[in-house]
Every structure is written in structure tokens, then in C-alpha cells.
PDB file of C-alpha atoms in Angstrom:
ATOM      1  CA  UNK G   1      68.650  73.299  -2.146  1.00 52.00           C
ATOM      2  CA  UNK G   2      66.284  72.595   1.031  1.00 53.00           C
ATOM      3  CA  UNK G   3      63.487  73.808  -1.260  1.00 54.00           C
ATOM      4  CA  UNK G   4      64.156  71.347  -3.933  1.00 62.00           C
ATOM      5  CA  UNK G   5      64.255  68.478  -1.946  1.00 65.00           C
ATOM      6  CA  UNK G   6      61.051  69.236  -0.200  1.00 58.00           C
ATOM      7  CA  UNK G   7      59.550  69.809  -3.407  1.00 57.00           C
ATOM      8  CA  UNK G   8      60.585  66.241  -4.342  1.00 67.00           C
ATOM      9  CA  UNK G   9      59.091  64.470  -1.349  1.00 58.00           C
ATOM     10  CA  UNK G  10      56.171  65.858  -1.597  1.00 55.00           C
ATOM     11  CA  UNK G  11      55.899  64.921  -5.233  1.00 64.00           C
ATOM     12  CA  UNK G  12      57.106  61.544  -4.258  1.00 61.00           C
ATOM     13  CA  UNK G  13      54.288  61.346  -1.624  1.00 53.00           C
ATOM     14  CA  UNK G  14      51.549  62.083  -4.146  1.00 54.00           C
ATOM     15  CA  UNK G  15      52.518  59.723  -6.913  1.00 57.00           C
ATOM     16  CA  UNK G  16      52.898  57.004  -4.148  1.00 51.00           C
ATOM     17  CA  UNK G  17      49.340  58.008  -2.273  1.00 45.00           C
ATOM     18  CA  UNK G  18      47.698  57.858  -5.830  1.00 46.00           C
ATOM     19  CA  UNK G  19      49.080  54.877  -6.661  1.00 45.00           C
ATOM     20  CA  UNK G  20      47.759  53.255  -3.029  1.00 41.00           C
ATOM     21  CA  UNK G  21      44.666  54.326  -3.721  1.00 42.00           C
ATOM     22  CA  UNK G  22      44.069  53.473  -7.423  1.00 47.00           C
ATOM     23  CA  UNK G  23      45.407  49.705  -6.098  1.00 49.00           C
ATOM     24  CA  UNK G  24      42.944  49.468  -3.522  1.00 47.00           C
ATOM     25  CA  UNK G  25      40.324  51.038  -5.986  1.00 48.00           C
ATOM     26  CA  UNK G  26      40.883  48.263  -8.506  1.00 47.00           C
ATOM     27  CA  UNK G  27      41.507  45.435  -5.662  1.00 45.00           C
ATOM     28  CA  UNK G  28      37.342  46.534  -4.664  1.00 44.00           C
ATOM     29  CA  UNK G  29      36.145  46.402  -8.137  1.00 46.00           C
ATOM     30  CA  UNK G  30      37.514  42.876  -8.983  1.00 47.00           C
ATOM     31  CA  UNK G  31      36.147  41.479  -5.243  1.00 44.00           C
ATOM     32  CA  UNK G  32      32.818  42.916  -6.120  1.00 44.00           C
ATOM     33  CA  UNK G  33      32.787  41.861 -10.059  1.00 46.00           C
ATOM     34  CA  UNK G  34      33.007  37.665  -8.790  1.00 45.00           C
ATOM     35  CA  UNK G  35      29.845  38.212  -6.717  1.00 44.00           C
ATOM     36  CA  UNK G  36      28.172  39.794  -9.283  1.00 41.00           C
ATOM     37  CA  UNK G  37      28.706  37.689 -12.209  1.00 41.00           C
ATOM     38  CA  UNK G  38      27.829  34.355 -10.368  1.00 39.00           C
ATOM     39  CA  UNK G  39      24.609  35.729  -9.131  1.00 39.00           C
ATOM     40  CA  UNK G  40      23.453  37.017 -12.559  1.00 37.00           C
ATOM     41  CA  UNK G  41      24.496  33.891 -13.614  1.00 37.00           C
ATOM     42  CA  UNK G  42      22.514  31.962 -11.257  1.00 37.00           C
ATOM     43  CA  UNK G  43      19.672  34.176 -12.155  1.00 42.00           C
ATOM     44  CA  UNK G  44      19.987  32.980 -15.522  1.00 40.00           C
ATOM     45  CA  UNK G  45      19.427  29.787 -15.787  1.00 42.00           C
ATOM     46  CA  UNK G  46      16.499  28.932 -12.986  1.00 40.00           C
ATOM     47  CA  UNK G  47      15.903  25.219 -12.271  1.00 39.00           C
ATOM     48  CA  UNK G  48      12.643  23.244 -12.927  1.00 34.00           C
ATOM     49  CA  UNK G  49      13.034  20.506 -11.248  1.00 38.00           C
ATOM     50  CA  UNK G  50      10.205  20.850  -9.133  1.00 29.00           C
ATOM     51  CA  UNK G  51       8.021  21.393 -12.307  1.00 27.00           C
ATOM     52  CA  UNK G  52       8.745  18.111 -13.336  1.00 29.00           C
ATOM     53  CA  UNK G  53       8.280  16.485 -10.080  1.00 36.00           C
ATOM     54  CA  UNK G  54       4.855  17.709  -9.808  1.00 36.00           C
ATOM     55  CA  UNK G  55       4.061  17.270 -13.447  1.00 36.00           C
ATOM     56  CA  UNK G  56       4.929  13.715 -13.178  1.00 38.00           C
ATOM     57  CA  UNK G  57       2.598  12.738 -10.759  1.00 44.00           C
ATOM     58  CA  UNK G  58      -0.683  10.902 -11.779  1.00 46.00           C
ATOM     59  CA  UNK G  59      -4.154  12.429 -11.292  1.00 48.00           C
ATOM     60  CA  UNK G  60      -5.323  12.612  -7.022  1.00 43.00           C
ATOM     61  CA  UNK G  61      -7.570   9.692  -6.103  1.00 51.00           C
ATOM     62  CA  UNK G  62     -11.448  10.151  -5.610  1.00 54.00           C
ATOM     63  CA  UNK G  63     -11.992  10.250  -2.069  1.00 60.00           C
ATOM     64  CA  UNK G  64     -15.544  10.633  -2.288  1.00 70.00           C
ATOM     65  CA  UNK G  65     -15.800   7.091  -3.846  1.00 85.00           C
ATOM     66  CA  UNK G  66     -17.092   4.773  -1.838  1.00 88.00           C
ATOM     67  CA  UNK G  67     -16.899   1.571  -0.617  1.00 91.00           C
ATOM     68  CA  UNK G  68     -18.890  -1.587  -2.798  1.00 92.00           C
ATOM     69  CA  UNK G  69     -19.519  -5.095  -1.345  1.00 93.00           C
ATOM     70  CA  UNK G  70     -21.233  -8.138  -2.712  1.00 94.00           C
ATOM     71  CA  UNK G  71     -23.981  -9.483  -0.669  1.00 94.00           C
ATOM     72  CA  UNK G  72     -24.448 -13.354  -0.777  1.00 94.00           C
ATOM     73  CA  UNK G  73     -27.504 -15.593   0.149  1.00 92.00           C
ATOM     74  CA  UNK G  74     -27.247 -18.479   2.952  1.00 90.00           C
ATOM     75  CA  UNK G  75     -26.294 -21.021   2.664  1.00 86.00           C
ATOM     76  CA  UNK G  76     -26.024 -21.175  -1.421  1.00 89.00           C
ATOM     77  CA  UNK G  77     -23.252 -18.131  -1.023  1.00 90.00           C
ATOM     78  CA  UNK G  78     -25.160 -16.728  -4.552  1.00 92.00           C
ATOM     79  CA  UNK G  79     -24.160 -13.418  -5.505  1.00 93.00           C
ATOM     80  CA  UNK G  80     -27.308 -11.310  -5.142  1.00 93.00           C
ATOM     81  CA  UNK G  81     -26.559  -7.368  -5.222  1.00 93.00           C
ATOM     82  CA  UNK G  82     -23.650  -4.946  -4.973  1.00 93.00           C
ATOM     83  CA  UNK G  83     -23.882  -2.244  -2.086  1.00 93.00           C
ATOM     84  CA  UNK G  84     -22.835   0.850  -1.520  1.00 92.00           C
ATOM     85  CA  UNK G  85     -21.065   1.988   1.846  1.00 93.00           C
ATOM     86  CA  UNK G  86     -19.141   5.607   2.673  1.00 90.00           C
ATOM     87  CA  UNK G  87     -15.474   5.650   3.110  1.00 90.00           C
ATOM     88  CA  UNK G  88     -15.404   6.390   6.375  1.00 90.00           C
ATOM     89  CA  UNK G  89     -17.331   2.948   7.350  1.00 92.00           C
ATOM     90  CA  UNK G  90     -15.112   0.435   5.518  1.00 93.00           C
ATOM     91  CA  UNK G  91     -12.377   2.511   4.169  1.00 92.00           C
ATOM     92  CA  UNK G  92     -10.335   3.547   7.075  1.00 92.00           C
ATOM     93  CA  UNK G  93      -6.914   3.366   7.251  1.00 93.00           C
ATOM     94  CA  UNK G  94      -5.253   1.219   9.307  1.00 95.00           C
ATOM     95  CA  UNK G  95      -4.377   2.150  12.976  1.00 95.00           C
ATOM     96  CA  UNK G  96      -2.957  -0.287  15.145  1.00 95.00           C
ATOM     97  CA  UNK G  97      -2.593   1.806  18.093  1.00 96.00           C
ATOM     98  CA  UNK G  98      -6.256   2.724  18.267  1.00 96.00           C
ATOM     99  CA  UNK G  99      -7.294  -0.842  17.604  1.00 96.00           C
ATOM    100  CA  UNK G 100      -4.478  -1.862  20.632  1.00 97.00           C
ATOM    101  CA  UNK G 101      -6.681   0.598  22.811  1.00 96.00           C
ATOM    102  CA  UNK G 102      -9.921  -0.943  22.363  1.00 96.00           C
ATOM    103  CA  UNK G 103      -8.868  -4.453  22.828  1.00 96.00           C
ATOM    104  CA  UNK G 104      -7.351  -3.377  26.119  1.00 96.00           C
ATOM    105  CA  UNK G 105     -10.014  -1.020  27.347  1.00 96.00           C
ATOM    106  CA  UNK G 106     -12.793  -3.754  26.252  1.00 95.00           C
ATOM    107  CA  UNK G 107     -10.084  -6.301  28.414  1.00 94.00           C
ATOM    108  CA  UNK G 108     -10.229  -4.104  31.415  1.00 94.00           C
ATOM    109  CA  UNK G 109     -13.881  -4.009  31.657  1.00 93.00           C
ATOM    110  CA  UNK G 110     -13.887  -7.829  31.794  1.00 92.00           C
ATOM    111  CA  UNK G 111     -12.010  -8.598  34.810  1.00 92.00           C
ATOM    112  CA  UNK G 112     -13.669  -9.182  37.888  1.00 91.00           C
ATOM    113  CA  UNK G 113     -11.384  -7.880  40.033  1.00 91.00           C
ATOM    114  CA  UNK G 114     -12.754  -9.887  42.708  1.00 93.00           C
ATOM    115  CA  UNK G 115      -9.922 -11.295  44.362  1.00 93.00           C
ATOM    116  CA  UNK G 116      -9.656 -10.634  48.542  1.00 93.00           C
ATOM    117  CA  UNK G 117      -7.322 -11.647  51.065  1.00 93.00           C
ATOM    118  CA  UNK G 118      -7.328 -10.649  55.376  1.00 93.00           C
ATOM    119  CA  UNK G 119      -4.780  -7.950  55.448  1.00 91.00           C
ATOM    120  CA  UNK G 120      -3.158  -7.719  59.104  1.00 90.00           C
ATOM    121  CA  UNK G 121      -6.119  -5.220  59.902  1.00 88.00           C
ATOM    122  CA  UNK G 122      -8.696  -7.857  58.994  1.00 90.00           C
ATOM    123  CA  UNK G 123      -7.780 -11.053  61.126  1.00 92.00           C
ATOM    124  CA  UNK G 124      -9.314 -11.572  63.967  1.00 92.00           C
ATOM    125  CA  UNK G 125      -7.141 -11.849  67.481  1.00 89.00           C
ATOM    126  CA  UNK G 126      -6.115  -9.105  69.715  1.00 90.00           C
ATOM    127  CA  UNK G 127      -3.164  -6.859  68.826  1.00 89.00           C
ATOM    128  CA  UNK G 128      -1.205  -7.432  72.228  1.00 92.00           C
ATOM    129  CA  UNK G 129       2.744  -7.906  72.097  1.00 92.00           C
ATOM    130  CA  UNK G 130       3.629 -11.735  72.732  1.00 90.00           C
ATOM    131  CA  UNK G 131       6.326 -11.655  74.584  1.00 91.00           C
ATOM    132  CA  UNK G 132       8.578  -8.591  75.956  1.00 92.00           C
ATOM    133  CA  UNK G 133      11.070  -7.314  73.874  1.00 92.00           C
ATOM    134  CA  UNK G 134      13.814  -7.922  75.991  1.00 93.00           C
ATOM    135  CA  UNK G 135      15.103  -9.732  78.546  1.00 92.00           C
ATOM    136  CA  UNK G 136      13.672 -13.512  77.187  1.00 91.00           C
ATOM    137  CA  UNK G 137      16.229 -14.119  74.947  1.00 93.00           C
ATOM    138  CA  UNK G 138      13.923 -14.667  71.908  1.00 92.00           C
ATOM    139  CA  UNK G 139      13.873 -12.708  69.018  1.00 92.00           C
ATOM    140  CA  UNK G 140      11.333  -9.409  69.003  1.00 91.00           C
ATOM    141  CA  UNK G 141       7.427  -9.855  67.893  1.00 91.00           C
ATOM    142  CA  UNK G 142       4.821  -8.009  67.605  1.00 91.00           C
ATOM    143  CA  UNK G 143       1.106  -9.837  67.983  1.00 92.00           C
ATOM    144  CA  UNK G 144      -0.127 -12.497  66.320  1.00 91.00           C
ATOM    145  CA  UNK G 145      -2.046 -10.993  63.447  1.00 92.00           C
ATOM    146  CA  UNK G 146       1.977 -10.432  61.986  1.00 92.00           C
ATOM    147  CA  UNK G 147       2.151 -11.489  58.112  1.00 92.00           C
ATOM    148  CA  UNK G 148       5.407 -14.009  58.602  1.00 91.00           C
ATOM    149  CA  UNK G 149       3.452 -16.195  61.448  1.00 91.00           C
ATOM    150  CA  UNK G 150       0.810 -19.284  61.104  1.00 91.00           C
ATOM    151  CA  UNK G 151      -3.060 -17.634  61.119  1.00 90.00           C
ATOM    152  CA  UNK G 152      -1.572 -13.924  60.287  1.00 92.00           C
ATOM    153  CA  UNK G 153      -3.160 -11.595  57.991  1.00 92.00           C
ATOM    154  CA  UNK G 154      -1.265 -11.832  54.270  1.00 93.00           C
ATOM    155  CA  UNK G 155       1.453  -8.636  52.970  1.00 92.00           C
ATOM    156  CA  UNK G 156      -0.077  -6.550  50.200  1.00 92.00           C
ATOM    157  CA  UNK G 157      -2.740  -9.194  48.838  1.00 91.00           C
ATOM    158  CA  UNK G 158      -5.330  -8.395  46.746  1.00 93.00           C
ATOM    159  CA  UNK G 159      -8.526  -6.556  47.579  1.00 92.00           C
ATOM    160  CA  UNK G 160     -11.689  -6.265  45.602  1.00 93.00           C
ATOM    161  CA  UNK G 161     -11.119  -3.564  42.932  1.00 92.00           C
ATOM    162  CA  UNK G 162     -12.329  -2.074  39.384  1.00 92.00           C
ATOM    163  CA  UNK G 163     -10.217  -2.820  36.697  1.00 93.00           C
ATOM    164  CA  UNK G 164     -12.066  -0.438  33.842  1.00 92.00           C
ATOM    165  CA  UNK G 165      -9.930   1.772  31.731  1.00 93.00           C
ATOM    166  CA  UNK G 166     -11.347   4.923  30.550  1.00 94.00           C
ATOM    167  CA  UNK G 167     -11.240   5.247  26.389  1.00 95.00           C
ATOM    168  CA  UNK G 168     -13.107   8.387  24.627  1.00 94.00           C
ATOM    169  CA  UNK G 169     -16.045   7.068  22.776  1.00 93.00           C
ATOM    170  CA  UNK G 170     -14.832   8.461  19.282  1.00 94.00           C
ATOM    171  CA  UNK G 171     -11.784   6.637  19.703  1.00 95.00           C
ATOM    172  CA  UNK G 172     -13.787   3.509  20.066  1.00 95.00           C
ATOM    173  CA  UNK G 173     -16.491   4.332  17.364  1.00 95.00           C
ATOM    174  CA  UNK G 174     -13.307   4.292  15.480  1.00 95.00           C
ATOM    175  CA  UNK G 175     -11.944   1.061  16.543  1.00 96.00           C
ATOM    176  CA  UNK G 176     -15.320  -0.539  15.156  1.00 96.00           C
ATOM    177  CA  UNK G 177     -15.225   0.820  12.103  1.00 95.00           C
ATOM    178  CA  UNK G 178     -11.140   0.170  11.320  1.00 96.00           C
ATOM    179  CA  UNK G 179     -11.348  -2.944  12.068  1.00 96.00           C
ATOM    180  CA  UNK G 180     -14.423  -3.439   9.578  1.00 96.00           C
ATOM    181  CA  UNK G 181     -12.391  -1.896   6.890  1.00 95.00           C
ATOM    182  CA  UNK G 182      -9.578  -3.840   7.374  1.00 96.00           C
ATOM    183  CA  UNK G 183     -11.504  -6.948   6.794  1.00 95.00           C
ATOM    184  CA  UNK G 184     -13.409  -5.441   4.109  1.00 95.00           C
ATOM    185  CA  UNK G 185      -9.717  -4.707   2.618  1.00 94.00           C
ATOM    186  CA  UNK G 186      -8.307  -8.118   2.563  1.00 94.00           C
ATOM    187  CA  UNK G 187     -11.810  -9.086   1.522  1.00 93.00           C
ATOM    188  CA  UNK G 188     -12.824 -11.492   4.372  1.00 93.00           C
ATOM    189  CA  UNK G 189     -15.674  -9.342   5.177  1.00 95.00           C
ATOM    190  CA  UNK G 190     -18.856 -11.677   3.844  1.00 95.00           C
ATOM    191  CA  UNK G 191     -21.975  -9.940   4.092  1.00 95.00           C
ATOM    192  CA  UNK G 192     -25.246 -11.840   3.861  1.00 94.00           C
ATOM    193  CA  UNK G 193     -28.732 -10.741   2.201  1.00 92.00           C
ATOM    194  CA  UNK G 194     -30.397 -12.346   4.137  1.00 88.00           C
ATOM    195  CA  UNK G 195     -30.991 -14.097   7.729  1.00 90.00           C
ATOM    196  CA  UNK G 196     -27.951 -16.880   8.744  1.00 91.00           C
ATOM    197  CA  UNK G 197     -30.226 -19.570   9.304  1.00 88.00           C
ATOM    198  CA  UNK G 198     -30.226 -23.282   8.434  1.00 86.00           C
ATOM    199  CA  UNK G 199     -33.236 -25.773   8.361  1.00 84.00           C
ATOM    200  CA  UNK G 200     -34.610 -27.102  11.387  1.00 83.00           C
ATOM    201  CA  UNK G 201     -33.402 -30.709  12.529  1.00 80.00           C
ATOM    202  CA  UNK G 202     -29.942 -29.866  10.619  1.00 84.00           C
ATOM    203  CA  UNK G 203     -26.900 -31.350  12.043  1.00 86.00           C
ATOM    204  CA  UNK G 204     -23.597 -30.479  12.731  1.00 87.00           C
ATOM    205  CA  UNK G 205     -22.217 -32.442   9.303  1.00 89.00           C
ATOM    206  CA  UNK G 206     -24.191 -30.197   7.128  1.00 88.00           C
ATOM    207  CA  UNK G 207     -23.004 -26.916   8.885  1.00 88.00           C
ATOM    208  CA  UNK G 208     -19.535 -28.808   8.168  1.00 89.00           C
ATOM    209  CA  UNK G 209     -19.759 -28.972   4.523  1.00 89.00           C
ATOM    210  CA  UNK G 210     -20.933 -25.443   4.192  1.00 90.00           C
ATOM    211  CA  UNK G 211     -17.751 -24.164   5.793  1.00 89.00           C
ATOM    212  CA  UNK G 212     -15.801 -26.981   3.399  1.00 89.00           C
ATOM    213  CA  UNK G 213     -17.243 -25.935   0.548  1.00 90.00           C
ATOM    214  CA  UNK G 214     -16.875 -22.318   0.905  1.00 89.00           C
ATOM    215  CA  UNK G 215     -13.143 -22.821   2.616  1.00 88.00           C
ATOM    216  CA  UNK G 216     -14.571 -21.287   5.703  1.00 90.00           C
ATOM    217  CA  UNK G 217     -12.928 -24.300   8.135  1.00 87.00           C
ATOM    218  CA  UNK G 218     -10.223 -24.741  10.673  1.00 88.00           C
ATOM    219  CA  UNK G 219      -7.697 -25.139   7.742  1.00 89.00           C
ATOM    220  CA  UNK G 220      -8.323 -21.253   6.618  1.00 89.00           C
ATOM    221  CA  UNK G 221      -8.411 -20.010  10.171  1.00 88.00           C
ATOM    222  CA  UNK G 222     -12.029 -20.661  11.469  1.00 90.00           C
ATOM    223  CA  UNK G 223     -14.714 -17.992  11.031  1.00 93.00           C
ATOM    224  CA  UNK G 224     -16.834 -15.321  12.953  1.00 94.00           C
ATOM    225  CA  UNK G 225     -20.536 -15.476  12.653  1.00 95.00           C
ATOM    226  CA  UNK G 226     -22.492 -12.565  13.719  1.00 95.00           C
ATOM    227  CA  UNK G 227     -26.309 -12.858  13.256  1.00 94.00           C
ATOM    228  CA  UNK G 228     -28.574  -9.623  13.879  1.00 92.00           C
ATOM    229  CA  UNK G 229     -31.096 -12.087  16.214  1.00 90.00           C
ATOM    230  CA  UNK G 230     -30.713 -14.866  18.486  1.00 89.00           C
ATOM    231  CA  UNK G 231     -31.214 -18.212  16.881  1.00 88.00           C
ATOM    232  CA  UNK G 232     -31.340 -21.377  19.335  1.00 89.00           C
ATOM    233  CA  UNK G 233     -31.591 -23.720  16.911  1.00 89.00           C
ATOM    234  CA  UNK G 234     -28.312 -22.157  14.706  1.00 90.00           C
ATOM    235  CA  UNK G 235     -26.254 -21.565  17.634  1.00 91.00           C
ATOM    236  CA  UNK G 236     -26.578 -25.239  19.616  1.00 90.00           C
ATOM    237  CA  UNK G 237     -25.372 -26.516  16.094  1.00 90.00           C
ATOM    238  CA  UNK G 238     -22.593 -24.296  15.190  1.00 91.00           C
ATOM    239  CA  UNK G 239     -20.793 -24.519  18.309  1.00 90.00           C
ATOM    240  CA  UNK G 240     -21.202 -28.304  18.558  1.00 89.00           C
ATOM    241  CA  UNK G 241     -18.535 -27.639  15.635  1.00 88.00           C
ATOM    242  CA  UNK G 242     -16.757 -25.183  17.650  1.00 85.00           C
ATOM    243  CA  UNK G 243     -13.244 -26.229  15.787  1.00 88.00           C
ATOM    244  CA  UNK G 244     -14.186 -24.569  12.504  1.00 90.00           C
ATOM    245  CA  UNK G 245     -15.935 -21.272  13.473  1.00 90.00           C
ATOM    246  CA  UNK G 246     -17.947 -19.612  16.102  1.00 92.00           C
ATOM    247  CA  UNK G 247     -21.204 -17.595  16.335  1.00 93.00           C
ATOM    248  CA  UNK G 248     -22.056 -14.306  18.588  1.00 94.00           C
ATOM    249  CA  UNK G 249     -25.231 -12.198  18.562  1.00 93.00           C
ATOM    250  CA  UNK G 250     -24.613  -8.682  17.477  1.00 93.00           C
ATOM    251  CA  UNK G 251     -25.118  -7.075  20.817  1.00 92.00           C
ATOM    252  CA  UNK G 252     -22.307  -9.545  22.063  1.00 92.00           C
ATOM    253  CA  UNK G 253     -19.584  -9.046  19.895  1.00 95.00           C
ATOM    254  CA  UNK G 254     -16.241  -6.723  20.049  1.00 95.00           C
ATOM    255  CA  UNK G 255     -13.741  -5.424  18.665  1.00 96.00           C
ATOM    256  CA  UNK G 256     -11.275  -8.654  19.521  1.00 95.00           C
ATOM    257  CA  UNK G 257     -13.930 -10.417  17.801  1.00 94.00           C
ATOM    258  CA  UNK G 258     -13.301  -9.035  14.759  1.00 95.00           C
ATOM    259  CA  UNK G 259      -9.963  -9.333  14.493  1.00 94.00           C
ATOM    260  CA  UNK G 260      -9.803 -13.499  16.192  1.00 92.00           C
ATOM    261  CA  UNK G 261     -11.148 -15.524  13.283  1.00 92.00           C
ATOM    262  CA  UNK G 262      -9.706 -15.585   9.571  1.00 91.00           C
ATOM    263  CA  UNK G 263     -13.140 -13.845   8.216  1.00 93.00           C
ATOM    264  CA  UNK G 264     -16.077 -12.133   9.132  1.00 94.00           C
ATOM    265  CA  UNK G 265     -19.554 -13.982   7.665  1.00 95.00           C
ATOM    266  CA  UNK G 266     -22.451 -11.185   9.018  1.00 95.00           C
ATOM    267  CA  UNK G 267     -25.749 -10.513   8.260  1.00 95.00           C
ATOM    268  CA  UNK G 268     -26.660  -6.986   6.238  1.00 94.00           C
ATOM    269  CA  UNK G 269     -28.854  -6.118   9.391  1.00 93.00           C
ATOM    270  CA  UNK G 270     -26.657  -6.680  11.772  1.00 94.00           C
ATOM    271  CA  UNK G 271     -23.517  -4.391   9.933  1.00 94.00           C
ATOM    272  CA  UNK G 272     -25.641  -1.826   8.867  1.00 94.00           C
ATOM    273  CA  UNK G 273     -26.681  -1.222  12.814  1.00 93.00           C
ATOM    274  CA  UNK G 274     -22.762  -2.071  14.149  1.00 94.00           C
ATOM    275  CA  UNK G 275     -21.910   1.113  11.319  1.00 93.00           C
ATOM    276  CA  UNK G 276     -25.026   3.160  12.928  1.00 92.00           C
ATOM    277  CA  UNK G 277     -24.393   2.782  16.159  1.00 92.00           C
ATOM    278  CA  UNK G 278     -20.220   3.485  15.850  1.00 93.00           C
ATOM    279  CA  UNK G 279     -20.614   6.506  13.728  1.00 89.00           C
ATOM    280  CA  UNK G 280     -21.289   9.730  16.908  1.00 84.00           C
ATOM    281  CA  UNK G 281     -17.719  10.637  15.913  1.00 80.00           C
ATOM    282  CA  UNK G 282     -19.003  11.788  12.761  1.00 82.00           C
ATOM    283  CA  UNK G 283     -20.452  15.447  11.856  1.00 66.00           C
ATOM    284  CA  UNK G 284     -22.906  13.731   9.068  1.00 58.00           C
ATOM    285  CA  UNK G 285     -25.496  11.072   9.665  1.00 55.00           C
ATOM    286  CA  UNK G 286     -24.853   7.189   9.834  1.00 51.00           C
ATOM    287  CA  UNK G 287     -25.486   6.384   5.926  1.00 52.00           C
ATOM    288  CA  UNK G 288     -26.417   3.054   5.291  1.00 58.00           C
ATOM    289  CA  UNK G 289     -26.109   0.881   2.443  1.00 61.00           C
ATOM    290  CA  UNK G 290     -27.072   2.272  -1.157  1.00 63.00           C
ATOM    291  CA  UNK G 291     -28.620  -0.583  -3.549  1.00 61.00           C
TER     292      UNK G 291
END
């Protein structure tokens, strides 16, 4: 019967739709059930790792503590007192492109820059054209001032000029006080009590056997002495032994001076006003040493 067989296809239909749709159901719930499992799982167990990391670590450093030297008397080198300085005076870190700035910039301000030469403008002669430019045979000129003939003026030479570099003051104040810490680091930073001096009619031997005996010499790399005052007599006899060390007056000395010589040997004066007088970067005031 046509009505039977309609009646069959469109139960046929219905079984097939609902079984379709209760595959595609189930297909959802078991894409959706993976997800869901892993992240619960993952919520489960959280890691620590970065507890442990942290908890391992020691205590933080002090970074308040500051910085203590030994000061010696001359020429016995006797331990007299332990000083106090702050951290940022001879604690810095190291910076080697700061220090590389201030031995250039205090480099620049050396030079002279006095070297002239007659360009063709400066000779004297008149500017008239030798010969004609044709017709002789000869090759062209121009006058005789020209740079390639006998009595000419010279091509590009030098004319008096300033060298000087420009370098923030901060940047320098820095450069002091970096390099004093790094020679207060590798203790060769020698800071005396009192006055550098030796006694009058002393010669060059005895300054010798003070820089033997305290392995100051040319065999440990020479040393630096900076007094706070000028002292003929100390100064004719330590640079008749110029091999072992030399001597400069505080308001001479640089920032390639402290970094030349295998140590620094300075008087307490003369460091405490180098620190004082390198220290406008600073917000606080220029401590000074703390007995």
C-alpha cells in the first residue's frame, strides 16, 4: 500500500535522525571530557618550584655597611687605626666604560692642539695664472700658491684647534671614586696617618729600602704617591728613584694616575678631600672618615 510504505520511511528517517544526533551528542561529550580532566588535573597538583628557589637563597647582603681601611704611619708602615668610609666612596662597582671616559676626556684636555701649517690662502705671492691654458703645449696650472709646487701652501694641514671633550661632571665624580674602590678592593689602596715625609738630608738609598722592605719597588709594579702638600725636599728624592715609584701633589693627580702604578700609598688628608670634592653627584653630604 502507498500508505504503508510512506509510513515506513518516515519511521526509517526518525530512527536514523536520532541515531545522528545521539552520535554527534556523545562524539561532543567525550571531546569536551579530555579537556576537562587534564585541567583539573593540572589544578591538582600545583608546582613549587619557585618556593624552593627562593627559599634556598641565603640572607641579602648589608648594603649600608661600609667600607673599613687600616691607616699606617710613615715610614714604619705601623698599623695605627681602622676607618670608616661609605659605600659609595670605596665600594663602587666596577665600570670600565665610565673609567674609559675619563681617561679620554682628561686626554683631550691635554693636547695642545697647536700644530699650524700655510694653507693655499695663507702663502704669500699673487694668485695670477702662470702660463695660458692652451696653446703652450705644457700641462694646465693655476698660480703659484698651488699645493703640488715648490713654496705652495700645504693640502688639509693642521690648524690651531681645541681638542677638549665634553664629560658630565657626575660621570667624572664617579670615575674618581671607582677607581678608588677598585684599589681599595684588591687592597693596594695604602692610606697614611700621617704626613709622607722623610728626614731632611735623606737620600735616595733610604727611600729605596722603604719601597724594598714594604715590596713597594719596580718588581711589584712601582707605586703612586700622592701627598696632600708640596714637599721639595720628598719630591727631588723620590723621583731621583723614578724606576720604583713616583710622587704627585693632590691637586695634580687623575684618574690615569690611579690606575698607572701597582698601588696607591696616600695621605688621609689628601683622600678624604679627593672623596669631598668628587662626591656633587650625591644627594647626601661628602662623609668623611669615622674613627
Amino acid at each position: 500500500m502507498p500508505g504503508t510504505d510512506a509510513l515506513r520511511a518516515l519511521r526509517w528517517l526518525s530512527r536514523s535522525s536520532s541515531g545522528l544526533l545521539s552520535g554527534a551528542e556523545a562524539t561532543t561529550k567525550r571531546c569536551l571530557a579530555t579537556p576537562l580532566s587534564r585541567s583539573m588535573a593540572t589544578e591538582a597538583q600545583p608546582t613549587t618550584d619557585f618556593l624552593t628557589r627562593e627559599s634556598s637563597t641565603g640572607p641579602q647582603p648589608a648594603w649600608d655597611t661600609p667600607a673599613k681601611a687600616t691607616t699606617y704611619s710613615f715610614p714604619s708602615m705601623e698599623p695605627l687605626r681602622i676607618v670608616e668610609y661609605p659605600r659609595n666612596h670605596l665600594l663602587m662597582p666596577l665600570r670600565k666604560d665610565i673609567l674609559h671616559r675619563a681617561v679620554v676626556y682628561e686626554g683631550d684636555m691635554t693636547r695642545q692642539g697647536t700644530a699650524s701649517t700655510k694653507w693655499r690662502d695663507d702663502v704669500h705671492g699673487s694668485g695670477r695664472k702662470l702660463h695660458a691654458q692652451k696653446g703652450t703645449g705644457r700641462a694646465r696650472v693655476g698660480d703659484k700658491k698651488s699645493p703640488i709646487r715648490r713654496g705652495g701652501g700645504v693640502a688639509f694641514g693642521p690648524h690651531p684647534r681645541d681638542f677638549a671633550t665634553s664629560l658630565p661632571q657626575k660621570i667624572y665624580d664617579q670615575a674618581w671614586r671607582i677607581a678608588l674602590s677598585y684599589r681599595y678592593k684588591r687592597g693596594q689602596l695604602i692610606i697614611i696617618d700621617n704626613e709622607i715625609s722623610i728626614p731632611e738630608g735623606a737620600t735616595p738609598h733610604l727611600v729605596k729600602e722603604i719601597f724594598k722592605v714594604n715590596c713597594w719597588g719596580r718588581e711589584f709594579g712601582r707605586s703612586t704617591l700622592i701627598t696632600d702638600q708640596l714637599n721639595e725636599n720628598l719630591f727631588e728624592t723620590v723621583r731621583e728613584v723614578g724606576e720604583h715609584a713616583k710622587i704627585l701633589d693632590r691637586k695634580d693627580v687623575d684618574v690615569k694616575d690611579l690606575l698607572e702604578t701597582g698601588r696607591l700609598v696616600i695621605e688621609k688628608q689628601a683622600l678624604d678631600r679627593i672623596l669631598a670634592q668628587h662626591s656633587r653627584d650625591l644627594a647626601n653630604e661628602p662623609a668623611t672618615a669615622v674613627y
